[in-house]
Tab-separated table of C-alpha atoms and ligand atoms in Angstrom:
chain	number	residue	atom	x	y	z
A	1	UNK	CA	-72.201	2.631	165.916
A	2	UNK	CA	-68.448	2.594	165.775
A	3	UNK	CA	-67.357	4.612	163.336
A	4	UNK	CA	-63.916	5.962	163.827
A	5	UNK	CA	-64.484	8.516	160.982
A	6	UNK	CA	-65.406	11.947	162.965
A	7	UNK	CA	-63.482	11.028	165.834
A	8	UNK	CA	-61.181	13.599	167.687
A	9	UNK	CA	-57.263	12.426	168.321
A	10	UNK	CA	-58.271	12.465	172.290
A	11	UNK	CA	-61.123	10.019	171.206
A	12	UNK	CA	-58.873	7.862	169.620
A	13	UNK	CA	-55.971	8.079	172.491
A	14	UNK	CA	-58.991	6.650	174.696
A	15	UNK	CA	-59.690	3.948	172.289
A	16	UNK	CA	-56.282	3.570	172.506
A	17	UNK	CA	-55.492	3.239	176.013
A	18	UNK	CA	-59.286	1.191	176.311
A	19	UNK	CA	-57.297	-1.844	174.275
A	20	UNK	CA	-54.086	-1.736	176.800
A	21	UNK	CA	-52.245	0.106	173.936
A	22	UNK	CA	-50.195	3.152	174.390
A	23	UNK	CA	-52.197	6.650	173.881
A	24	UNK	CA	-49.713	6.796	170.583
A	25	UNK	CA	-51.338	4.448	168.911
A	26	UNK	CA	-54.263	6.660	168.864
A	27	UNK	CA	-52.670	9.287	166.858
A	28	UNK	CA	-51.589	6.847	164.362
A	29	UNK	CA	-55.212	6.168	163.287
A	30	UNK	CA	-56.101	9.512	163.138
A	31	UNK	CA	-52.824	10.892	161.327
A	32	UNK	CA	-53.676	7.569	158.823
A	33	UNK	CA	-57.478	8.185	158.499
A	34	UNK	CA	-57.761	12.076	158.092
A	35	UNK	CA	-54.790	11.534	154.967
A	36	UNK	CA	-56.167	11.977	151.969
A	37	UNK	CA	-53.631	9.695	150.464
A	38	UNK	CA	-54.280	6.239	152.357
A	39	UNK	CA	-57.357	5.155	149.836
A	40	UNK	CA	-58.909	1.920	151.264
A	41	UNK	CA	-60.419	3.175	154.250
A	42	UNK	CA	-60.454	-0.514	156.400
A	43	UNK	CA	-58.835	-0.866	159.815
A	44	UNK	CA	-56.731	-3.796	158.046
A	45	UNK	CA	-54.688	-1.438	155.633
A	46	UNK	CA	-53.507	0.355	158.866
A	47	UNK	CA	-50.171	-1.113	158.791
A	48	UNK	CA	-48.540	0.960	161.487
A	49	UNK	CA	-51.123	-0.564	164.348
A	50	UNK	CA	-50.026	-4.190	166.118
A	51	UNK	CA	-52.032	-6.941	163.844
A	52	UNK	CA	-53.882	-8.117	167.230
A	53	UNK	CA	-54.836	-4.670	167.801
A	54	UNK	CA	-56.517	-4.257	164.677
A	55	UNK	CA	-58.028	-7.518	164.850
A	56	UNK	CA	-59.291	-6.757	168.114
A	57	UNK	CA	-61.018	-3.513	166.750
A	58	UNK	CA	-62.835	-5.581	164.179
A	59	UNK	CA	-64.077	-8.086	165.827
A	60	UNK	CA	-65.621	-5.470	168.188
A	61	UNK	CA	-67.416	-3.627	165.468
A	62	UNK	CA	-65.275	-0.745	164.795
A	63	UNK	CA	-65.072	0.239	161.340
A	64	UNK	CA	-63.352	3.752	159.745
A	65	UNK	CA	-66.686	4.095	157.928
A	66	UNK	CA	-69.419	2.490	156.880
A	67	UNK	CA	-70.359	4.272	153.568
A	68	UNK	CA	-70.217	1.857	149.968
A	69	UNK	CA	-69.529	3.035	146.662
A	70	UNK	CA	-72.342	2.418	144.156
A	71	UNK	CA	-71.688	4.809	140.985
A	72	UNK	CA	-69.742	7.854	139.608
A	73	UNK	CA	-70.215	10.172	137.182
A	74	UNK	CA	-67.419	12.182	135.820
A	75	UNK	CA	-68.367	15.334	133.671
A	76	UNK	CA	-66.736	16.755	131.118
A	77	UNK	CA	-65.267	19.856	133.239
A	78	UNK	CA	-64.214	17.163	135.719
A	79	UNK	CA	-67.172	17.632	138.168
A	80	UNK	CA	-67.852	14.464	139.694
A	81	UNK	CA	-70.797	12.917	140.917
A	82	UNK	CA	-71.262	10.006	143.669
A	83	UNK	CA	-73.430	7.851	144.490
A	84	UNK	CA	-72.936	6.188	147.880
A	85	UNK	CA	-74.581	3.485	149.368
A	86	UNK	CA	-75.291	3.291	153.155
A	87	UNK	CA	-74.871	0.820	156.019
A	88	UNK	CA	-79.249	0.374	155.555
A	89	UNK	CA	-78.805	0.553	151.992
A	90	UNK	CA	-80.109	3.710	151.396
A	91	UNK	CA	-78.672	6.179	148.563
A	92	UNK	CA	-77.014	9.447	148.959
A	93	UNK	CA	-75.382	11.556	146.502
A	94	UNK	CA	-71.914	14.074	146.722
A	95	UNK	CA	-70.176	15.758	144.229
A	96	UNK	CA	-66.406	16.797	144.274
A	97	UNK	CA	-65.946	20.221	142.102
A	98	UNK	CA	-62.307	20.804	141.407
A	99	UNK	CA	-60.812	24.149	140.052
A	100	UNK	CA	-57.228	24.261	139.560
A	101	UNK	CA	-56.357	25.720	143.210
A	102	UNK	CA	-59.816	24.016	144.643
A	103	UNK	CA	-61.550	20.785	144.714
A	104	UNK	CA	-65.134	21.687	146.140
A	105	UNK	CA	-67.562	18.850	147.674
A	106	UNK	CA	-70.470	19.144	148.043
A	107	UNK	CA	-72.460	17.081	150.680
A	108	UNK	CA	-75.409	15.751	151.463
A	109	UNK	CA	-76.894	16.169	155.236
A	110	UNK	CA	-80.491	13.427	154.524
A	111	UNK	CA	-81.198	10.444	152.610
A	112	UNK	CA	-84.114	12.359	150.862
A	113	UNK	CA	-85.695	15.324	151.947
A	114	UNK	CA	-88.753	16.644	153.096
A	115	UNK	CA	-88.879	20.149	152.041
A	116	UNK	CA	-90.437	18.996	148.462
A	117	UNK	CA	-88.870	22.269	146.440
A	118	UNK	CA	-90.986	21.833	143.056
A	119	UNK	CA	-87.438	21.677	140.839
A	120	UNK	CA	-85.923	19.452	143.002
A	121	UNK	CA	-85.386	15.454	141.980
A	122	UNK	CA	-84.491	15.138	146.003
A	123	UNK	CA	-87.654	16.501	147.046
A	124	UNK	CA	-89.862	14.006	144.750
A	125	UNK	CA	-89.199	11.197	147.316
A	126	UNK	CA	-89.686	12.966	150.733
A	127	UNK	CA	-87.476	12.165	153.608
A	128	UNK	CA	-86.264	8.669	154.624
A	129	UNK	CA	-83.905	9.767	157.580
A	130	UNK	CA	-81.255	12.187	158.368
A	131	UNK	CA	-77.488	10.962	158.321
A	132	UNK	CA	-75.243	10.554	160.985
A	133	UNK	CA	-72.057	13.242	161.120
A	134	UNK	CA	-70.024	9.590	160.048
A	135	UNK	CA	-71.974	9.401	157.477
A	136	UNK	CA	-71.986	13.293	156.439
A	137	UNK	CA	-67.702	12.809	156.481
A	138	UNK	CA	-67.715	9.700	154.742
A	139	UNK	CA	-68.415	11.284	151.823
A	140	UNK	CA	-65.141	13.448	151.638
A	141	UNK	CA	-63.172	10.398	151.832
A	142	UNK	CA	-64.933	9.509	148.801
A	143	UNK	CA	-64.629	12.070	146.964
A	144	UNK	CA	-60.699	12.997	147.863
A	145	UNK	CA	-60.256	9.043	147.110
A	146	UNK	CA	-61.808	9.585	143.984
A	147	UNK	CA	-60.301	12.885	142.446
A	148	UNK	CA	-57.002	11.525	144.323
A	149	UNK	CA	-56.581	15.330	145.643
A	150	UNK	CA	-57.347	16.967	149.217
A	151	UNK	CA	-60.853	18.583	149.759
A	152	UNK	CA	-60.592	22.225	150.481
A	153	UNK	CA	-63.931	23.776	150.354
A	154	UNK	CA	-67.470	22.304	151.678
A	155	UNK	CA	-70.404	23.422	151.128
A	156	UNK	CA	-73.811	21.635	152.370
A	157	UNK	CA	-75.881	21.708	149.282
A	158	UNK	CA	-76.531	18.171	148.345
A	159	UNK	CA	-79.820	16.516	149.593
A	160	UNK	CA	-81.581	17.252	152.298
A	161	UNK	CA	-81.990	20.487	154.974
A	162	UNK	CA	-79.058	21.118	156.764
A	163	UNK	CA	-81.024	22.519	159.500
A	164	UNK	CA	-83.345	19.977	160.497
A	165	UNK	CA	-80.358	17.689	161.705
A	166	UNK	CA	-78.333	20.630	163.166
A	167	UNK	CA	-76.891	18.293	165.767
A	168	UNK	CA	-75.054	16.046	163.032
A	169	UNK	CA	-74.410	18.801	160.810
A	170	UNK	CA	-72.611	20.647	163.939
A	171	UNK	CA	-70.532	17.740	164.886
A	172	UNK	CA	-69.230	16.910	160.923
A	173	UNK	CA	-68.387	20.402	160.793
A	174	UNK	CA	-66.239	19.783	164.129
A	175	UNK	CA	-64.364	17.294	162.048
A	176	UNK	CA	-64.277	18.939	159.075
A	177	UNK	CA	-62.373	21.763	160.838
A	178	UNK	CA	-60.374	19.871	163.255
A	179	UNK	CA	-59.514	16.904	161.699
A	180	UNK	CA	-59.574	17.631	158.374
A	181	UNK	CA	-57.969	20.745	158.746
A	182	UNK	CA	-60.356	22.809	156.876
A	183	UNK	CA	-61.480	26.389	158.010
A	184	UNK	CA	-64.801	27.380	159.162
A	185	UNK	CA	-64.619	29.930	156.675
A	186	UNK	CA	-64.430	27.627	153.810
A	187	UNK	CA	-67.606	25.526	154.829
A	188	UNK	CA	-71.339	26.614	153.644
A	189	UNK	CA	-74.172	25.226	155.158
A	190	UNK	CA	-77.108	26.312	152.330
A	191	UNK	CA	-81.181	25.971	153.761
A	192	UNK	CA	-83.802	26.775	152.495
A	193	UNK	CA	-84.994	28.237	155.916
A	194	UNK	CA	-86.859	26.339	158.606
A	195	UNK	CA	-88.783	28.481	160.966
A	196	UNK	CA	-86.707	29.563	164.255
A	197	UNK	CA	-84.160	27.654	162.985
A	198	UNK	CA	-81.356	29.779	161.620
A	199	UNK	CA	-81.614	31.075	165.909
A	200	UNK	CA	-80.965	27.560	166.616
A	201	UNK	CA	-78.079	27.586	163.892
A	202	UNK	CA	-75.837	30.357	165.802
A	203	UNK	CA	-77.223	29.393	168.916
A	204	UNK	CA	-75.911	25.729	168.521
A	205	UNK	CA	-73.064	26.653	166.800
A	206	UNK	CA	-71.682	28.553	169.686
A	207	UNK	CA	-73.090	25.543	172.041
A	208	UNK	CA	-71.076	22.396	170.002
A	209	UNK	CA	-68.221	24.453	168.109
A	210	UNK	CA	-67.665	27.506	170.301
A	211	UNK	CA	-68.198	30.071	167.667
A	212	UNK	CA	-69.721	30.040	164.256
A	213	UNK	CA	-67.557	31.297	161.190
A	214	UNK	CA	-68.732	29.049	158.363
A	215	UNK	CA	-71.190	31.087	155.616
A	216	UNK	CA	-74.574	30.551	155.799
A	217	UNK	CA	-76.447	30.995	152.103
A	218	UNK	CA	-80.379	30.687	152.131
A	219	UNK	CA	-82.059	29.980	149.469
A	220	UNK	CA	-84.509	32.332	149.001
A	221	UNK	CA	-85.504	31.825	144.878
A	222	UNK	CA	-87.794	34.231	144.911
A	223	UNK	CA	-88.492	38.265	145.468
A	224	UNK	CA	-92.095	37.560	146.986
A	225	UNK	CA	-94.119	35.115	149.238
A	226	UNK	CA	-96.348	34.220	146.549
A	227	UNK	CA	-93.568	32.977	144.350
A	228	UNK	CA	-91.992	31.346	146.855
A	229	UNK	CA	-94.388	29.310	148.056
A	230	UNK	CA	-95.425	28.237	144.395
A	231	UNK	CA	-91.611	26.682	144.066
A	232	UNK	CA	-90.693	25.867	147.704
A	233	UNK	CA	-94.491	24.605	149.273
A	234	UNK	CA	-93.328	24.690	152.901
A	235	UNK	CA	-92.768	28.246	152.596
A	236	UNK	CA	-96.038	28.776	153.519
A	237	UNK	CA	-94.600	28.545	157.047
A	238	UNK	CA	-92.025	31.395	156.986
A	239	UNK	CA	-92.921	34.571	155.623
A	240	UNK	CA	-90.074	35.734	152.830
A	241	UNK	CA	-89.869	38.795	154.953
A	242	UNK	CA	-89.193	37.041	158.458
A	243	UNK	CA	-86.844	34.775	156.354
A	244	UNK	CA	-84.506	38.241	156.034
A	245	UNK	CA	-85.205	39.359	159.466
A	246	UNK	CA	-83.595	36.316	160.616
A	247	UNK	CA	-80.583	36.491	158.679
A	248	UNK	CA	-80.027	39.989	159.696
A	249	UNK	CA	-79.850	38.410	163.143
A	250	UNK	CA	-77.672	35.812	162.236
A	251	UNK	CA	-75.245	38.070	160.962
A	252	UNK	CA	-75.398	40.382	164.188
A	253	UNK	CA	-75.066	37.200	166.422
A	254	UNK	CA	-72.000	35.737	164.454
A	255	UNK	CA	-70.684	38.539	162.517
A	256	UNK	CA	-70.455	36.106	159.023
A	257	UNK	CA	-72.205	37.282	156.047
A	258	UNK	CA	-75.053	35.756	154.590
A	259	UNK	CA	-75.860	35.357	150.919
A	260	UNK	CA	-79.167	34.347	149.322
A	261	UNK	CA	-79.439	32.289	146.589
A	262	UNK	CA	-81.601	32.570	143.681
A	263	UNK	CA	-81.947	29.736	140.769
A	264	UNK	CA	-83.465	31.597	137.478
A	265	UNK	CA	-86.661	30.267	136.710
A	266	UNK	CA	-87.281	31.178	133.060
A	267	UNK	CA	-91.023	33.182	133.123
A	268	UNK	CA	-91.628	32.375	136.837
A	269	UNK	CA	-88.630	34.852	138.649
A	270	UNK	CA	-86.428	35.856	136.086
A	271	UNK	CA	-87.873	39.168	135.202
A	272	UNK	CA	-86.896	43.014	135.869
A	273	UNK	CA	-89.595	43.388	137.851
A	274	UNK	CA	-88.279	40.597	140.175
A	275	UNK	CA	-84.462	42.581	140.398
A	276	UNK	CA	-86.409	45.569	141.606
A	277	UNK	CA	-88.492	43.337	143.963
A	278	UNK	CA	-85.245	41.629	145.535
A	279	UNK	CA	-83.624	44.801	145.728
A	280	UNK	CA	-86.894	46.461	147.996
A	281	UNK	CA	-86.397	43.195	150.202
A	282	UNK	CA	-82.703	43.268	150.635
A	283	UNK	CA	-81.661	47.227	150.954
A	284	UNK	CA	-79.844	47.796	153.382
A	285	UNK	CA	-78.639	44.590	154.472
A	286	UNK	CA	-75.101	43.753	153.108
A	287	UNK	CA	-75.683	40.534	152.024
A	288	UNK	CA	-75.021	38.637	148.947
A	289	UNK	CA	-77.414	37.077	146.206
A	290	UNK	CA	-75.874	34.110	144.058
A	291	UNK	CA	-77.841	33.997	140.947
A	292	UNK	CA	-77.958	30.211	139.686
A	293	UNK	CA	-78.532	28.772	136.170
A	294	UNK	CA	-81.469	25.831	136.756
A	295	UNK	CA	-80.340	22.260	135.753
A	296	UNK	CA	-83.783	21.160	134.221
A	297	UNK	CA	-85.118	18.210	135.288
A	298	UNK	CA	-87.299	15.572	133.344
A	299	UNK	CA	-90.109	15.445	135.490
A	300	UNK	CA	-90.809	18.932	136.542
A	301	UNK	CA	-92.063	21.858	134.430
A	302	UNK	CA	-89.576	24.634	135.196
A	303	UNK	CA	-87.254	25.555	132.390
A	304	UNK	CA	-83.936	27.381	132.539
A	305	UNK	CA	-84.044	31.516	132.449
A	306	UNK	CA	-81.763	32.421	129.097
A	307	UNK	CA	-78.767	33.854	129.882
A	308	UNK	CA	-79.857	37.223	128.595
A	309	UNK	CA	-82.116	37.517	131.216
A	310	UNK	CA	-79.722	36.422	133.776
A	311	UNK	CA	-77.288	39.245	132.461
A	312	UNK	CA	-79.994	41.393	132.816
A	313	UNK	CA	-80.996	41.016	136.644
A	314	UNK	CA	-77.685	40.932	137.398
A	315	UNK	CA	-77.114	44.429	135.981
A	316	UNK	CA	-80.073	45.769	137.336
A	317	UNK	CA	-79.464	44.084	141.085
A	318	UNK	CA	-75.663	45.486	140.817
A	319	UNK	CA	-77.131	48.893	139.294
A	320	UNK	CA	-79.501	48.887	142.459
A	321	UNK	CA	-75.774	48.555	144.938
A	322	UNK	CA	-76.661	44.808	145.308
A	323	UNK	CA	-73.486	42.731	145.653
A	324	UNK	CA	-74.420	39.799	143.104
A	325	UNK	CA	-72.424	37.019	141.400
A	326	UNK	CA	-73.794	34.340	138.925
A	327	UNK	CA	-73.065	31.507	139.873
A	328	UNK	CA	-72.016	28.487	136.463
A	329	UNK	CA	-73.827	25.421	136.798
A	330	UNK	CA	-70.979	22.411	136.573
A	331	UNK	CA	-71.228	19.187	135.586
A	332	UNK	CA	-74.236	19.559	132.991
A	333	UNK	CA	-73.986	16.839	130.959
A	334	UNK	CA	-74.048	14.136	133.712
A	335	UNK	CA	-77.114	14.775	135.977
A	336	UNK	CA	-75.731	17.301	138.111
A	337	UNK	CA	-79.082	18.487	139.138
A	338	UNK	CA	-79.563	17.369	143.265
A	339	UNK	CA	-81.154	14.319	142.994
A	340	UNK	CA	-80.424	13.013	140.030
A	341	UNK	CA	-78.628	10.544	139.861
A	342	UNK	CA	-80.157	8.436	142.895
A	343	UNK	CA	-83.230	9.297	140.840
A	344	UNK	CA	-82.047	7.823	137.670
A	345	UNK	CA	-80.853	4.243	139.684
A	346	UNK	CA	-84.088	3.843	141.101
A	347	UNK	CA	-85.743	3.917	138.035
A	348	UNK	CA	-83.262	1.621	136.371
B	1	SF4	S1	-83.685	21.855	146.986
B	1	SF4	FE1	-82.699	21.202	148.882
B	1	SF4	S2	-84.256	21.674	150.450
B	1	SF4	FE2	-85.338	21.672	148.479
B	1	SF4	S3	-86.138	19.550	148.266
B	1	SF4	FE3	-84.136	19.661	147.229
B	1	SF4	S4	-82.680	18.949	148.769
B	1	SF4	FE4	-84.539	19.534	149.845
């Protein structure tokens, strides 16, 4: 594979000097493929490189990227959705949220995913493979050539579980900091736990990036094991409990906060008795919880809590000394649900 997106400048000088060009030449692809402002991402449109040069990089495979647009979706609050095509013709989804100081994306780490969460359209297909970090960075060109603006928040929450291809996910968020200039601190890698592997997170982390200051959010859902494993079935393998153990860890090991995410589940979580649950599970740990309004959809059962009883297990998480935030779904009336729209163009 020879990607060039991902690459560091000193990979690039050695590509460089490889092809009997000068190490500055190296710097020029990288300053011209990490702006968000030179849109067709070929090596041909990299007018500042010798025309043999570039030649010579084709015809020995090297490509910026190897990701193909397929279809967008543009809601009416100006969320947009992606739908990328890969090099094995596989489907993967992104979405670029913009706010007026922020545009937001949203990335996905799997084509598919094997976790099978019951309100999840990802989850109805299982896993096909995990992407390569080219492939995970790929889809912030897209989106920044898109929304014509620069990505300045990440967050790992389209398909697939970040931490079952922690290598990949390590090395985009390499990039992501280094050569696209974004902070650790604005990146959020979101699970929905994998047994010993939130360790393996920090203990990677510190391996591949030398420290680990992006946010890690789990998504819990639920404020017992029986709940959870009737919406997440591989819970069955991690014990809610452990799941919070761990994350205290984390947070001792890395000193970054944690925050838990829970998507209201109208009669299945959304109830006062639930708050109080949560609360017993979390006290004492300064963490977070993110409560999420559900994008229904069509082929599962689950229905959207109301927002009256999202108001009230905020107020009674909050009135417990929970920090908690409710989080607005975006993008609502164009399949913004994970999944979704790769869903929909299989069917079609
Ligand atoms: S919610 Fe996330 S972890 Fe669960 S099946 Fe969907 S993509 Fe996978």
């Amino acid at each position: 594979m020879k990607n060039l997106i991902g690459s560091s400048i000193k990979d690039l000088e050695n590509i460089a000097l490889d092809y009997g060009q000068a190490a500055f030449r190296g710097r020029q692809i990288y300053s011209w493929i990490y702006n968000y402002k030179n849109k067709n991402k070929n090596i041909d449109q990299i007018e500042v490189l010798p025309l043999d040069f570039r030649k010579k990089l084709k015809d020995d495979g090297f490509k910026v990227s190897e990701l193909s647009f397929q279809e967008k979706r543009l809601a009416n609050d100006g969320t947009l959705k992606l739908l990328l095509s890969t090099g094995d013709h596989e489907s993967i989804e992104c979405v670029g949220i913009p706010t007026e100081k922020r545009l937001t994306a949203c990335l996905s780490s799997q084509v598919g995913c094997p976790m099978d969460c019951k309100f999840c359209a990802t989850g109805k297909d299982g896993l096909k493979r995990s992407l390569r970090a080219s492939e995970i960075l790929d889809q912030i060109l897209f989106i920044e050539n898109v929304m014509n603006r620069k990505v300045t928040n990440i967050v790992f929450m389209g398909m697939g579980e970040p931490l079952l291809n922690i290598e990949e996910l390590l090395l985009s968020i390499r990039s992501i900091n280094e050569d696209f200039q974004i902070s650790q601190r604005k990146i959020t890698v979101s699970t929905v736990a994998v047994p010993k592997m939130i360790r393996k997170l920090s203990e990677k982390s510190f391996q591949i990036l030398g420290n680990c200051q992006f946010t890690l959010a789990i998504s819990l859902h639920a404020s017992n094991q029986k709940i959870r494993e009737t919406i997440i079935p591989s819970a069955k393998n991690y014990e809610i409990r452990n799941i919070v153990e761990d994350s205290k860890q984390f947070v001792k090991d890395t000193g970054r906060r944690v925050s838990f995410e829970y998507l209201m589940l109208s009669g299945v979580n959304d109830k006062l008795e639930h708050a109080n649950e949560l609360t017993s599970l979390l006290r004492g740990f300064q963490c977070h919880v993110n409560l999420i309004q559900y994008n229904q959809i069509d082929e599962v059962d689950f229905k959207r809590a109301s927002l009256n009883n999202l108001q009230l297990f905020k107020s009674r998480l909050s009135d417990n000394g929970i920090a908690v935030s409710l989080r607005k779904s975006r993008g609502l009336d164009k399949n913004a649900a994970c999944g979704q729209l790769r869903q929909n163009s299989k069917n079609k």
